[in-house]
PDB file of C-alpha atoms in Angstrom:
ATOM      1  CA  UNK A  27      33.406  22.679  17.706  1.00 43.00           C
ATOM      2  CA  UNK A  28      36.221  24.769  19.104  1.00 44.00           C
ATOM      3  CA  UNK A  29      35.773  26.956  22.162  1.00 45.00           C
ATOM      4  CA  UNK A  30      34.207  30.298  21.393  1.00 46.00           C
ATOM      5  CA  UNK A  31      37.207  32.265  22.711  1.00 56.00           C
ATOM      6  CA  UNK A  32      39.606  30.503  20.350  1.00 75.00           C
ATOM      7  CA  UNK A  33      39.923  31.320  16.666  1.00 84.00           C
ATOM      8  CA  UNK A  34      37.754  28.665  14.981  1.00 92.00           C
ATOM      9  CA  UNK A  35      38.323  26.939  11.680  1.00 94.00           C
ATOM     10  CA  UNK A  36      37.060  29.104   8.834  1.00 97.00           C
ATOM     11  CA  UNK A  37      36.786  27.061   5.645  1.00 98.00           C
ATOM     12  CA  UNK A  38      35.807  28.758   2.387  1.00 98.00           C
ATOM     13  CA  UNK A  39      32.291  28.685   1.044  1.00 98.00           C
ATOM     14  CA  UNK A  40      31.530  25.534  -0.943  1.00 98.00           C
ATOM     15  CA  UNK A  41      31.231  26.936  -4.454  1.00 98.00           C
ATOM     16  CA  UNK A  42      30.110  23.603  -5.882  1.00 98.00           C
ATOM     17  CA  UNK A  43      27.184  23.473  -3.471  1.00 98.00           C
ATOM     18  CA  UNK A  44      26.274  27.094  -4.133  1.00 98.00           C
ATOM     19  CA  UNK A  45      26.495  26.573  -7.882  1.00 98.00           C
ATOM     20  CA  UNK A  46      24.385  23.413  -7.849  1.00 98.00           C
ATOM     21  CA  UNK A  47      21.860  23.701 -10.677  1.00 98.00           C
ATOM     22  CA  UNK A  48      19.053  22.091  -8.673  1.00 98.00           C
ATOM     23  CA  UNK A  49      19.482  24.630  -5.859  1.00 98.00           C
ATOM     24  CA  UNK A  50      19.705  27.606  -8.206  1.00 98.00           C
ATOM     25  CA  UNK A  51      16.725  26.484 -10.258  1.00 98.00           C
ATOM     26  CA  UNK A  52      14.544  25.814  -7.219  1.00 97.00           C
ATOM     27  CA  UNK A  53      15.422  29.232  -5.785  1.00 98.00           C
ATOM     28  CA  UNK A  54      15.046  31.056  -9.094  1.00 98.00           C
ATOM     29  CA  UNK A  55      18.578  32.424  -8.868  1.00 98.00           C
ATOM     30  CA  UNK A  56      19.948  33.091 -12.385  1.00 98.00           C
ATOM     31  CA  UNK A  57      23.442  34.098 -11.305  1.00 97.00           C
ATOM     32  CA  UNK A  58      25.476  33.479  -8.147  1.00 98.00           C
ATOM     33  CA  UNK A  59      29.069  34.646  -7.872  1.00 98.00           C
ATOM     34  CA  UNK A  60      31.536  34.129  -5.031  1.00 98.00           C
ATOM     35  CA  UNK A  61      34.526  36.443  -4.707  1.00 98.00           C
ATOM     36  CA  UNK A  62      37.420  36.101  -2.295  1.00 98.00           C
ATOM     37  CA  UNK A  63      37.633  39.772  -1.408  1.00 97.00           C
ATOM     38  CA  UNK A  64      35.926  43.036  -2.305  1.00 97.00           C
ATOM     39  CA  UNK A  65      35.191  46.419  -0.855  1.00 95.00           C
ATOM     40  CA  UNK A  66      31.432  45.934  -0.624  1.00 96.00           C
ATOM     41  CA  UNK A  67      29.094  43.483  -2.343  1.00 97.00           C
ATOM     42  CA  UNK A  68      26.344  46.108  -2.328  1.00 96.00           C
ATOM     43  CA  UNK A  69      28.607  48.666  -3.989  1.00 96.00           C
ATOM     44  CA  UNK A  70      29.706  46.083  -6.573  1.00 98.00           C
ATOM     45  CA  UNK A  71      26.134  45.250  -7.551  1.00 98.00           C
ATOM     46  CA  UNK A  72      25.025  48.881  -7.590  1.00 97.00           C
ATOM     47  CA  UNK A  73      27.866  49.563 -10.000  1.00 97.00           C
ATOM     48  CA  UNK A  74      27.011  46.464 -12.023  1.00 97.00           C
ATOM     49  CA  UNK A  75      23.327  47.296 -12.486  1.00 96.00           C
ATOM     50  CA  UNK A  76      24.309  50.826 -13.541  1.00 95.00           C
ATOM     51  CA  UNK A  77      26.924  49.770 -16.080  1.00 95.00           C
ATOM     52  CA  UNK A  78      25.272  46.651 -17.508  1.00 95.00           C
ATOM     53  CA  UNK A  79      21.657  46.240 -16.334  1.00 93.00           C
ATOM     54  CA  UNK A  80      21.027  43.204 -18.527  1.00 93.00           C
ATOM     55  CA  UNK A  81      23.788  41.238 -16.850  1.00 96.00           C
ATOM     56  CA  UNK A  82      22.055  41.371 -13.464  1.00 96.00           C
ATOM     57  CA  UNK A  83      18.490  40.010 -13.665  1.00 96.00           C
ATOM     58  CA  UNK A  84      16.185  39.614 -10.702  1.00 97.00           C
ATOM     59  CA  UNK A  85      17.671  37.528  -7.846  1.00 98.00           C
ATOM     60  CA  UNK A  86      21.275  37.798  -9.055  1.00 98.00           C
ATOM     61  CA  UNK A  87      23.524  37.080  -6.058  1.00 98.00           C
ATOM     62  CA  UNK A  88      27.030  38.164  -5.075  1.00 98.00           C
ATOM     63  CA  UNK A  89      28.745  36.893  -1.930  1.00 98.00           C
ATOM     64  CA  UNK A  90      32.239  37.612  -0.611  1.00 98.00           C
ATOM     65  CA  UNK A  91      34.577  35.833   1.751  1.00 98.00           C
ATOM     66  CA  UNK A  92      35.860  39.210   2.963  1.00 97.00           C
ATOM     67  CA  UNK A  93      34.673  42.803   2.696  1.00 95.00           C
ATOM     68  CA  UNK A  94      37.038  45.682   3.406  1.00 91.00           C
ATOM     69  CA  UNK A  95      34.556  48.545   3.058  1.00 78.00           C
ATOM     70  CA  UNK A  96      31.212  47.135   4.129  1.00 60.00           C
ATOM     71  CA  UNK A  97      28.701  49.710   5.250  1.00 58.00           C
ATOM     72  CA  UNK A  98      25.411  49.772   7.057  1.00 49.00           C
ATOM     73  CA  UNK A  99      22.668  52.263   7.632  1.00 48.00           C
ATOM     74  CA  UNK A 100      23.683  55.926   8.054  1.00 44.00           C
ATOM     75  CA  UNK A 101      26.957  55.056   6.280  1.00 51.00           C
ATOM     76  CA  UNK A 102      28.335  53.135   9.270  1.00 56.00           C
ATOM     77  CA  UNK A 103      31.473  51.144   8.436  1.00 60.00           C
ATOM     78  CA  UNK A 104      32.253  47.688   9.749  1.00 61.00           C
ATOM     79  CA  UNK A 105      34.714  44.895   9.093  1.00 72.00           C
ATOM     80  CA  UNK A 106      34.993  41.242  10.077  1.00 86.00           C
ATOM     81  CA  UNK A 107      37.761  38.645   9.653  1.00 95.00           C
ATOM     82  CA  UNK A 108      37.833  36.790   6.345  1.00 96.00           C
ATOM     83  CA  UNK A 109      35.473  33.801   6.136  1.00 97.00           C
ATOM     84  CA  UNK A 110      33.878  34.631   9.501  1.00 98.00           C
ATOM     85  CA  UNK A 111      30.575  35.933   8.149  1.00 97.00           C
ATOM     86  CA  UNK A 112      27.962  35.551   5.475  1.00 98.00           C
ATOM     87  CA  UNK A 113      28.222  38.707   3.360  1.00 97.00           C
ATOM     88  CA  UNK A 114      25.762  38.578   0.503  1.00 98.00           C
ATOM     89  CA  UNK A 115      23.901  40.997  -1.752  1.00 98.00           C
ATOM     90  CA  UNK A 116      20.962  40.345  -4.064  1.00 98.00           C
ATOM     91  CA  UNK A 117      19.651  42.325  -7.032  1.00 98.00           C
ATOM     92  CA  UNK A 118      15.880  42.671  -6.894  1.00 98.00           C
ATOM     93  CA  UNK A 119      13.687  43.762  -9.791  1.00 97.00           C
ATOM     94  CA  UNK A 120      10.253  43.205  -8.267  1.00 97.00           C
ATOM     95  CA  UNK A 121       7.508  42.300 -10.754  1.00 95.00           C
ATOM     96  CA  UNK A 122       4.056  40.949 -10.009  1.00 95.00           C
ATOM     97  CA  UNK A 123       2.530  37.814 -11.511  1.00 92.00           C
ATOM     98  CA  UNK A 124       1.522  39.774 -14.639  1.00 94.00           C
ATOM     99  CA  UNK A 125       5.026  41.149 -15.117  1.00 93.00           C
ATOM    100  CA  UNK A 126       4.257  44.672 -13.916  1.00 94.00           C
ATOM    101  CA  UNK A 127       6.642  46.464 -11.534  1.00 94.00           C
ATOM    102  CA  UNK A 128       5.578  46.523  -7.903  1.00 95.00           C
ATOM    103  CA  UNK A 129       4.617  49.931  -6.496  1.00 93.00           C
ATOM    104  CA  UNK A 130       7.772  51.488  -5.122  1.00 92.00           C
ATOM    105  CA  UNK A 131       6.109  52.160  -1.751  1.00 93.00           C
ATOM    106  CA  UNK A 132       6.137  48.399  -1.220  1.00 95.00           C
ATOM    107  CA  UNK A 133       9.950  48.394  -1.356  1.00 96.00           C
ATOM    108  CA  UNK A 134      10.107  49.415   2.301  1.00 94.00           C
ATOM    109  CA  UNK A 135       9.066  45.854   3.199  1.00 97.00           C
ATOM    110  CA  UNK A 136      11.999  44.189   1.432  1.00 97.00           C
ATOM    111  CA  UNK A 137      14.458  44.602   4.322  1.00 97.00           C
ATOM    112  CA  UNK A 138      11.911  43.202   6.768  1.00 97.00           C
ATOM    113  CA  UNK A 139      11.173  40.321   4.393  1.00 97.00           C
ATOM    114  CA  UNK A 140      14.889  39.519   4.247  1.00 98.00           C
ATOM    115  CA  UNK A 141      15.189  39.695   8.032  1.00 98.00           C
ATOM    116  CA  UNK A 142      12.269  37.287   8.342  1.00 97.00           C
ATOM    117  CA  UNK A 143      13.889  34.853   5.897  1.00 98.00           C
ATOM    118  CA  UNK A 144      17.167  35.001   7.809  1.00 98.00           C
ATOM    119  CA  UNK A 145      15.401  34.411  11.106  1.00 98.00           C
ATOM    120  CA  UNK A 146      13.798  31.274   9.643  1.00 97.00           C
ATOM    121  CA  UNK A 147      17.161  30.094   8.277  1.00 98.00           C
ATOM    122  CA  UNK A 148      18.873  30.545  11.649  1.00 98.00           C
ATOM    123  CA  UNK A 149      16.161  28.588  13.443  1.00 98.00           C
ATOM    124  CA  UNK A 150      15.821  25.733  10.977  1.00 98.00           C
ATOM    125  CA  UNK A 151      19.481  25.372  10.002  1.00 98.00           C
ATOM    126  CA  UNK A 152      21.389  26.250  13.189  1.00 98.00           C
ATOM    127  CA  UNK A 153      18.676  25.844  15.831  1.00 98.00           C
ATOM    128  CA  UNK A 154      18.982  29.469  16.932  1.00 98.00           C
ATOM    129  CA  UNK A 155      15.784  31.346  17.848  1.00 97.00           C
ATOM    130  CA  UNK A 156      15.989  34.970  16.742  1.00 98.00           C
ATOM    131  CA  UNK A 157      13.855  38.094  16.695  1.00 98.00           C
ATOM    132  CA  UNK A 158      13.651  41.153  14.475  1.00 98.00           C
ATOM    133  CA  UNK A 159      14.428  44.721  15.499  1.00 96.00           C
ATOM    134  CA  UNK A 160      12.942  47.482  13.399  1.00 95.00           C
ATOM    135  CA  UNK A 161      13.934  48.443  10.788  1.00 91.00           C
ATOM    136  CA  UNK A 162      16.640  46.027   9.635  1.00 91.00           C
ATOM    137  CA  UNK A 163      18.288  43.952  12.374  1.00 96.00           C
ATOM    138  CA  UNK A 164      18.153  40.340  13.506  1.00 98.00           C
ATOM    139  CA  UNK A 165      18.733  39.784  17.234  1.00 98.00           C
ATOM    140  CA  UNK A 166      19.444  36.787  19.445  1.00 98.00           C
ATOM    141  CA  UNK A 167      18.801  37.352  23.158  1.00 96.00           C
ATOM    142  CA  UNK A 168      18.823  41.076  22.516  1.00 95.00           C
ATOM    143  CA  UNK A 169      22.195  41.048  20.767  1.00 97.00           C
ATOM    144  CA  UNK A 170      22.616  41.806  17.079  1.00 97.00           C
ATOM    145  CA  UNK A 171      23.622  38.870  14.911  1.00 98.00           C
ATOM    146  CA  UNK A 172      22.815  40.327  11.495  1.00 97.00           C
ATOM    147  CA  UNK A 173      21.884  43.507   9.700  1.00 95.00           C
ATOM    148  CA  UNK A 174      20.342  44.251   6.333  1.00 96.00           C
ATOM    149  CA  UNK A 175      20.763  47.229   4.020  1.00 95.00           C
ATOM    150  CA  UNK A 176      18.543  47.921   0.992  1.00 96.00           C
ATOM    151  CA  UNK A 177      19.692  50.489  -1.568  1.00 96.00           C
ATOM    152  CA  UNK A 178      17.959  51.719  -4.707  1.00 95.00           C
ATOM    153  CA  UNK A 179      19.800  51.302  -7.986  1.00 95.00           C
ATOM    154  CA  UNK A 180      19.525  53.586 -10.996  1.00 90.00           C
ATOM    155  CA  UNK A 181      16.408  53.668 -13.148  1.00 87.00           C
ATOM    156  CA  UNK A 182      17.025  52.333 -16.642  1.00 77.00           C
ATOM    157  CA  UNK A 183      14.712  52.837 -19.610  1.00 71.00           C
ATOM    158  CA  UNK A 184      11.995  54.539 -17.618  1.00 68.00           C
ATOM    159  CA  UNK A 185      11.191  51.468 -15.537  1.00 76.00           C
ATOM    160  CA  UNK A 186      11.160  50.976 -11.777  1.00 83.00           C
ATOM    161  CA  UNK A 187      14.505  51.158  -9.983  1.00 92.00           C
ATOM    162  CA  UNK A 188      16.166  47.907  -8.958  1.00 96.00           C
ATOM    163  CA  UNK A 189      16.981  47.257  -5.312  1.00 97.00           C
ATOM    164  CA  UNK A 190      20.273  45.893  -4.045  1.00 98.00           C
ATOM    165  CA  UNK A 191      19.685  44.083  -0.763  1.00 98.00           C
ATOM    166  CA  UNK A 192      22.749  43.363   1.349  1.00 97.00           C
ATOM    167  CA  UNK A 193      22.886  41.057   4.365  1.00 97.00           C
ATOM    168  CA  UNK A 194      25.689  40.608   6.864  1.00 97.00           C
ATOM    169  CA  UNK A 195      25.491  37.668   9.285  1.00 98.00           C
ATOM    170  CA  UNK A 196      28.112  37.097  12.001  1.00 97.00           C
ATOM    171  CA  UNK A 197      28.912  33.389  11.916  1.00 98.00           C
ATOM    172  CA  UNK A 198      32.228  32.462  13.587  1.00 98.00           C
ATOM    173  CA  UNK A 199      33.213  35.723  15.257  1.00 97.00           C
ATOM    174  CA  UNK A 200      34.520  35.176  18.767  1.00 96.00           C
ATOM    175  CA  UNK A 201      33.709  37.479  21.685  1.00 96.00           C
ATOM    176  CA  UNK A 202      36.989  39.304  21.151  1.00 94.00           C
ATOM    177  CA  UNK A 203      36.214  39.864  17.463  1.00 94.00           C
ATOM    178  CA  UNK A 204      32.737  41.330  17.898  1.00 94.00           C
ATOM    179  CA  UNK A 205      32.498  44.943  16.695  1.00 90.00           C
ATOM    180  CA  UNK A 206      30.511  46.078  19.748  1.00 91.00           C
ATOM    181  CA  UNK A 207      29.420  44.469  23.064  1.00 92.00           C
ATOM    182  CA  UNK A 208      25.788  44.406  21.881  1.00 94.00           C
ATOM    183  CA  UNK A 209      26.633  42.038  19.007  1.00 96.00           C
ATOM    184  CA  UNK A 210      26.778  38.266  18.836  1.00 98.00           C
ATOM    185  CA  UNK A 211      27.490  35.506  16.309  1.00 98.00           C
ATOM    186  CA  UNK A 212      26.174  32.082  15.365  1.00 98.00           C
ATOM    187  CA  UNK A 213      29.207  30.512  17.066  1.00 98.00           C
ATOM    188  CA  UNK A 214      28.380  32.136  20.391  1.00 98.00           C
ATOM    189  CA  UNK A 215      24.754  30.934  20.462  1.00 98.00           C
ATOM    190  CA  UNK A 216      25.254  27.164  20.890  1.00 97.00           C
ATOM    191  CA  UNK A 217      24.352  26.391  17.278  1.00 98.00           C
ATOM    192  CA  UNK A 218      23.841  23.011  15.670  1.00 98.00           C
ATOM    193  CA  UNK A 219      26.122  24.173  12.834  1.00 98.00           C
ATOM    194  CA  UNK A 220      28.380  27.054  11.836  1.00 98.00           C
ATOM    195  CA  UNK A 221      28.506  25.942   8.199  1.00 98.00           C
ATOM    196  CA  UNK A 222      28.357  29.208   6.254  1.00 98.00           C
ATOM    197  CA  UNK A 223      27.420  27.453   3.030  1.00 98.00           C
ATOM    198  CA  UNK A 224      24.432  25.767   4.654  1.00 98.00           C
ATOM    199  CA  UNK A 225      23.345  29.023   6.289  1.00 98.00           C
ATOM    200  CA  UNK A 226      23.669  30.963   3.039  1.00 98.00           C
ATOM    201  CA  UNK A 227      21.743  28.389   0.994  1.00 98.00           C
ATOM    202  CA  UNK A 228      19.029  28.241   3.627  1.00 98.00           C
ATOM    203  CA  UNK A 229      18.700  32.027   3.705  1.00 98.00           C
ATOM    204  CA  UNK A 230      18.588  32.384  -0.072  1.00 98.00           C
ATOM    205  CA  UNK A 231      16.014  29.594  -0.416  1.00 98.00           C
ATOM    206  CA  UNK A 232      13.715  31.065   2.210  1.00 97.00           C
ATOM    207  CA  UNK A 233      14.132  34.575   0.892  1.00 98.00           C
ATOM    208  CA  UNK A 234      13.261  33.474  -2.643  1.00 98.00           C
ATOM    209  CA  UNK A 235      10.021  31.808  -1.507  1.00 96.00           C
ATOM    210  CA  UNK A 236       8.872  34.816   0.522  1.00 96.00           C
ATOM    211  CA  UNK A 237       9.947  37.262  -2.171  1.00 97.00           C
ATOM    212  CA  UNK A 238       8.056  35.438  -4.916  1.00 96.00           C
ATOM    213  CA  UNK A 239       4.911  35.364  -2.785  1.00 96.00           C
ATOM    214  CA  UNK A 240       5.271  39.079  -2.007  1.00 97.00           C
ATOM    215  CA  UNK A 241       5.709  39.920  -5.683  1.00 97.00           C
ATOM    216  CA  UNK A 242       2.800  37.732  -6.755  1.00 96.00           C
ATOM    217  CA  UNK A 243       0.630  39.612  -4.251  1.00 95.00           C
ATOM    218  CA  UNK A 244       1.662  42.887  -5.939  1.00 96.00           C
ATOM    219  CA  UNK A 245       3.625  43.912  -2.865  1.00 96.00           C
ATOM    220  CA  UNK A 246       0.581  43.806  -0.585  1.00 96.00           C
ATOM    221  CA  UNK A 247       1.858  43.061   2.954  1.00 97.00           C
ATOM    222  CA  UNK A 248      -1.666  42.124   4.076  1.00 96.00           C
ATOM    223  CA  UNK A 249      -1.984  39.259   1.573  1.00 94.00           C
ATOM    224  CA  UNK A 250      -1.317  35.705   2.673  1.00 90.00           C
ATOM    225  CA  UNK A 251       2.008  34.413   1.415  1.00 87.00           C
ATOM    226  CA  UNK A 252       3.941  31.186   0.989  1.00 74.00           C
ATOM    227  CA  UNK A 253       1.071  29.126   2.313  1.00 74.00           C
ATOM    228  CA  UNK A 254       0.780  31.056   5.573  1.00 87.00           C
ATOM    229  CA  UNK A 255      -0.016  34.390   7.202  1.00 94.00           C
ATOM    230  CA  UNK A 256       0.580  37.751   5.564  1.00 96.00           C
ATOM    231  CA  UNK A 257       4.011  39.370   5.654  1.00 97.00           C
ATOM    232  CA  UNK A 258       2.667  42.122   7.912  1.00 97.00           C
ATOM    233  CA  UNK A 259       1.449  39.589  10.486  1.00 96.00           C
ATOM    234  CA  UNK A 260       4.590  37.462  10.275  1.00 96.00           C
ATOM    235  CA  UNK A 261       6.883  40.426  10.860  1.00 97.00           C
ATOM    236  CA  UNK A 262       4.850  41.874  13.723  1.00 97.00           C
ATOM    237  CA  UNK A 263       4.762  38.452  15.416  1.00 96.00           C
ATOM    238  CA  UNK A 264       8.576  38.327  15.718  1.00 97.00           C
ATOM    239  CA  UNK A 265       9.330  42.051  15.938  1.00 97.00           C
ATOM    240  CA  UNK A 266      10.787  42.600  19.394  1.00 96.00           C
ATOM    241  CA  UNK A 267      10.529  46.376  18.967  1.00 96.00           C
ATOM    242  CA  UNK A 268       6.745  46.327  19.338  1.00 96.00           C
ATOM    243  CA  UNK A 269       5.442  46.831  22.850  1.00 95.00           C
ATOM    244  CA  UNK A 270       8.632  48.521  23.990  1.00 95.00           C
ATOM    245  CA  UNK A 271       9.430  52.070  24.902  1.00 96.00           C
ATOM    246  CA  UNK A 272      11.800  53.317  22.231  1.00 95.00           C
ATOM    247  CA  UNK A 273      13.787  56.354  21.307  1.00 94.00           C
ATOM    248  CA  UNK A 274      13.585  56.988  17.578  1.00 90.00           C
ATOM    249  CA  UNK A 275      16.553  59.072  16.459  1.00 83.00           C
ATOM    250  CA  UNK A 276      15.406  60.784  13.292  1.00 79.00           C
ATOM    251  CA  UNK A 277      17.286  62.615  10.542  1.00 77.00           C
ATOM    252  CA  UNK A 278      18.034  66.222  11.410  1.00 79.00           C
ATOM    253  CA  UNK A 279      18.916  65.527  15.072  1.00 82.00           C
ATOM    254  CA  UNK A 280      15.284  65.008  16.067  1.00 84.00           C
ATOM    255  CA  UNK A 281      14.067  62.238  18.335  1.00 91.00           C
ATOM    256  CA  UNK A 282      10.811  60.767  19.584  1.00 92.00           C
ATOM    257  CA  UNK A 283      10.427  58.775  22.793  1.00 95.00           C
ATOM    258  CA  UNK A 284       7.326  56.672  23.114  1.00 96.00           C
ATOM    259  CA  UNK A 285       5.622  53.309  22.878  1.00 96.00           C
ATOM    260  CA  UNK A 286       6.188  51.304  19.687  1.00 97.00           C
ATOM    261  CA  UNK A 287       2.675  50.115  18.958  1.00 96.00           C
ATOM    262  CA  UNK A 288       2.537  48.605  15.480  1.00 96.00           C
ATOM    263  CA  UNK A 289       3.633  48.768  11.848  1.00 97.00           C
ATOM    264  CA  UNK A 290       1.558  50.579   9.254  1.00 96.00           C
ATOM    265  CA  UNK A 291       0.823  49.352   5.738  1.00 96.00           C
ATOM    266  CA  UNK A 292       4.196  50.601   4.508  1.00 95.00           C
ATOM    267  CA  UNK A 293       6.313  48.965   7.217  1.00 95.00           C
ATOM    268  CA  UNK A 294       6.781  52.242   9.091  1.00 95.00           C
ATOM    269  CA  UNK A 295       6.925  52.119  12.897  1.00 95.00           C
ATOM    270  CA  UNK A 296       4.100  53.840  14.784  1.00 96.00           C
ATOM    271  CA  UNK A 297       5.224  55.363  18.072  1.00 96.00           C
ATOM    272  CA  UNK A 298       2.829  56.831  20.667  1.00 96.00           C
ATOM    273  CA  UNK A 299       4.407  59.528  22.843  1.00 94.00           C
ATOM    274  CA  UNK A 300       3.538  60.277  26.490  1.00 93.00           C
ATOM    275  CA  UNK A 301       0.851  62.737  25.398  1.00 95.00           C
ATOM    276  CA  UNK A 302      -0.896  60.042  23.364  1.00 95.00           C
ATOM    277  CA  UNK A 303       0.142  61.445  19.979  1.00 94.00           C
ATOM    278  CA  UNK A 304       0.983  58.863  17.321  1.00 95.00           C
ATOM    279  CA  UNK A 305       4.074  59.427  15.200  1.00 92.00           C
ATOM    280  CA  UNK A 306       4.981  57.627  11.968  1.00 92.00           C
ATOM    281  CA  UNK A 307       8.684  56.741  11.913  1.00 93.00           C
ATOM    282  CA  UNK A 308       9.829  55.899   8.393  1.00 89.00           C
ATOM    283  CA  UNK A 309      13.600  56.129   8.866  1.00 80.00           C
ATOM    284  CA  UNK A 310      16.158  56.521  11.617  1.00 77.00           C
ATOM    285  CA  UNK A 311      17.722  54.530  14.428  1.00 81.00           C
ATOM    286  CA  UNK A 312      15.542  52.989  17.097  1.00 90.00           C
ATOM    287  CA  UNK A 313      16.907  52.297  20.584  1.00 91.00           C
ATOM    288  CA  UNK A 314      14.994  49.970  22.897  1.00 88.00           C
ATOM    289  CA  UNK A 315      14.512  51.496  26.357  1.00 86.00           C
ATOM    290  CA  UNK A 316      13.484  50.055  29.699  1.00 62.00           C
ATOM    291  CA  UNK A 317       9.811  49.162  30.202  1.00 61.00           C
ATOM    292  CA  UNK A 318       7.368  51.973  30.744  1.00 49.00           C
ATOM    293  CA  UNK A 319       3.692  52.610  31.412  1.00 47.00           C
ATOM    294  CA  UNK A 320       1.678  53.170  28.277  1.00 48.00           C
ATOM    295  CA  UNK A 321       0.022  56.595  27.837  1.00 47.00           C
ATOM    296  CA  UNK A 322      -3.462  55.115  28.148  1.00 49.00           C
ATOM    297  CA  UNK A 323      -2.638  53.285  31.384  1.00 43.00           C
ATOM    298  CA  UNK A 324      -2.526  54.601  34.923  1.00 38.00           C
ATOM    299  CA  UNK A 325       0.704  55.896  36.359  1.00 37.00           C
ATOM    300  CA  UNK A 326       3.606  57.728  34.799  1.00 32.00           C
ATOM    301  CA  UNK A 327       6.374  56.776  32.409  1.00 33.00           C
ATOM    302  CA  UNK A 328       9.066  54.667  34.042  1.00 29.00           C
ATOM    303  CA  UNK A 329      12.621  54.588  32.885  1.00 29.00           C
ATOM    304  CA  UNK A 330      14.510  55.992  29.936  1.00 25.00           C
ATOM    305  CA  UNK A 331      17.792  54.106  30.109  1.00 26.00           C
ATOM    306  CA  UNK A 332      18.894  52.108  27.099  1.00 24.00           C
ATOM    307  CA  UNK A 333      18.688  48.351  27.410  1.00 27.00           C
ATOM    308  CA  UNK A 334      20.128  47.646  23.989  1.00 29.00           C
ATOM    309  CA  UNK A 335      21.183  49.987  21.236  1.00 29.00           C
ATOM    310  CA  UNK A 336      21.772  49.886  17.504  1.00 32.00           C
ATOM    311  CA  UNK A 337      25.149  48.293  17.021  1.00 30.00           C
ATOM    312  CA  UNK A 338      25.815  49.973  13.722  1.00 31.00           C
ATOM    313  CA  UNK A 339      27.129  47.256  11.450  1.00 30.00           C
ATOM    314  CA  UNK A 340      25.813  45.297   8.490  1.00 36.00           C
TER     315      UNK A 340
END
């Protein structure tokens, strides 16, 4: 492998491997397209499900070698060199085992489910241990390696809206190419591989297994899934946000500073302020702050400086 400060080799995705019928069948993926360049895979699929819903069934996948107008939460824009990342979006039409749409309040777990699948793929495929940061980031040693964005599509025929779930994973970005100092890439984390095709297949396979289990449980995050603990327990176990003092920057220029204690049944973050009041944070940026003393413990709050902030991409 080339030194991390040099521009590494960036081969294209292996379309034969991605189009392998055994892989697609095992993952339940009915359609997987690879494009050389696009503005945004999420935008492409949102447009596709609006114009021709029947052409994009559940688990349809679009991945791009380069995105010129990728966006993240709060409409943040970001860009990476061609073939340096995994940029992939998936159409989700969640139905339970009886074919009924999942309750839309369960949709808030889909980003966390995807982050969990990507964490597993990074560990098992590249040997990189990662953690989750609420609500939609994957971190390695406190630095952001991936982000996930879920967007609702249009309702067609009175049914439940589809979800387009986009994931951006930094793979071969060098230090000089990182969008912000708080980011990282697979290349920079002493991986066992930087093969984007292998990483993408691993992510899609793991996501499909978790997603099917979640759907079969009617979107219940407390139900056991994929032969193991419930989604709620799995996410909380690897969610680095919990136990930290955080600043939640909410819509409308509001903020809450407090102790991130747990997730509720809808995947919202519960934050306890210094007065002991519990706040439900459903949306907004969360910044991890230096350690503090919990409201129910002796002593006063200690420290409000940021240790790591939202990096604003993917």
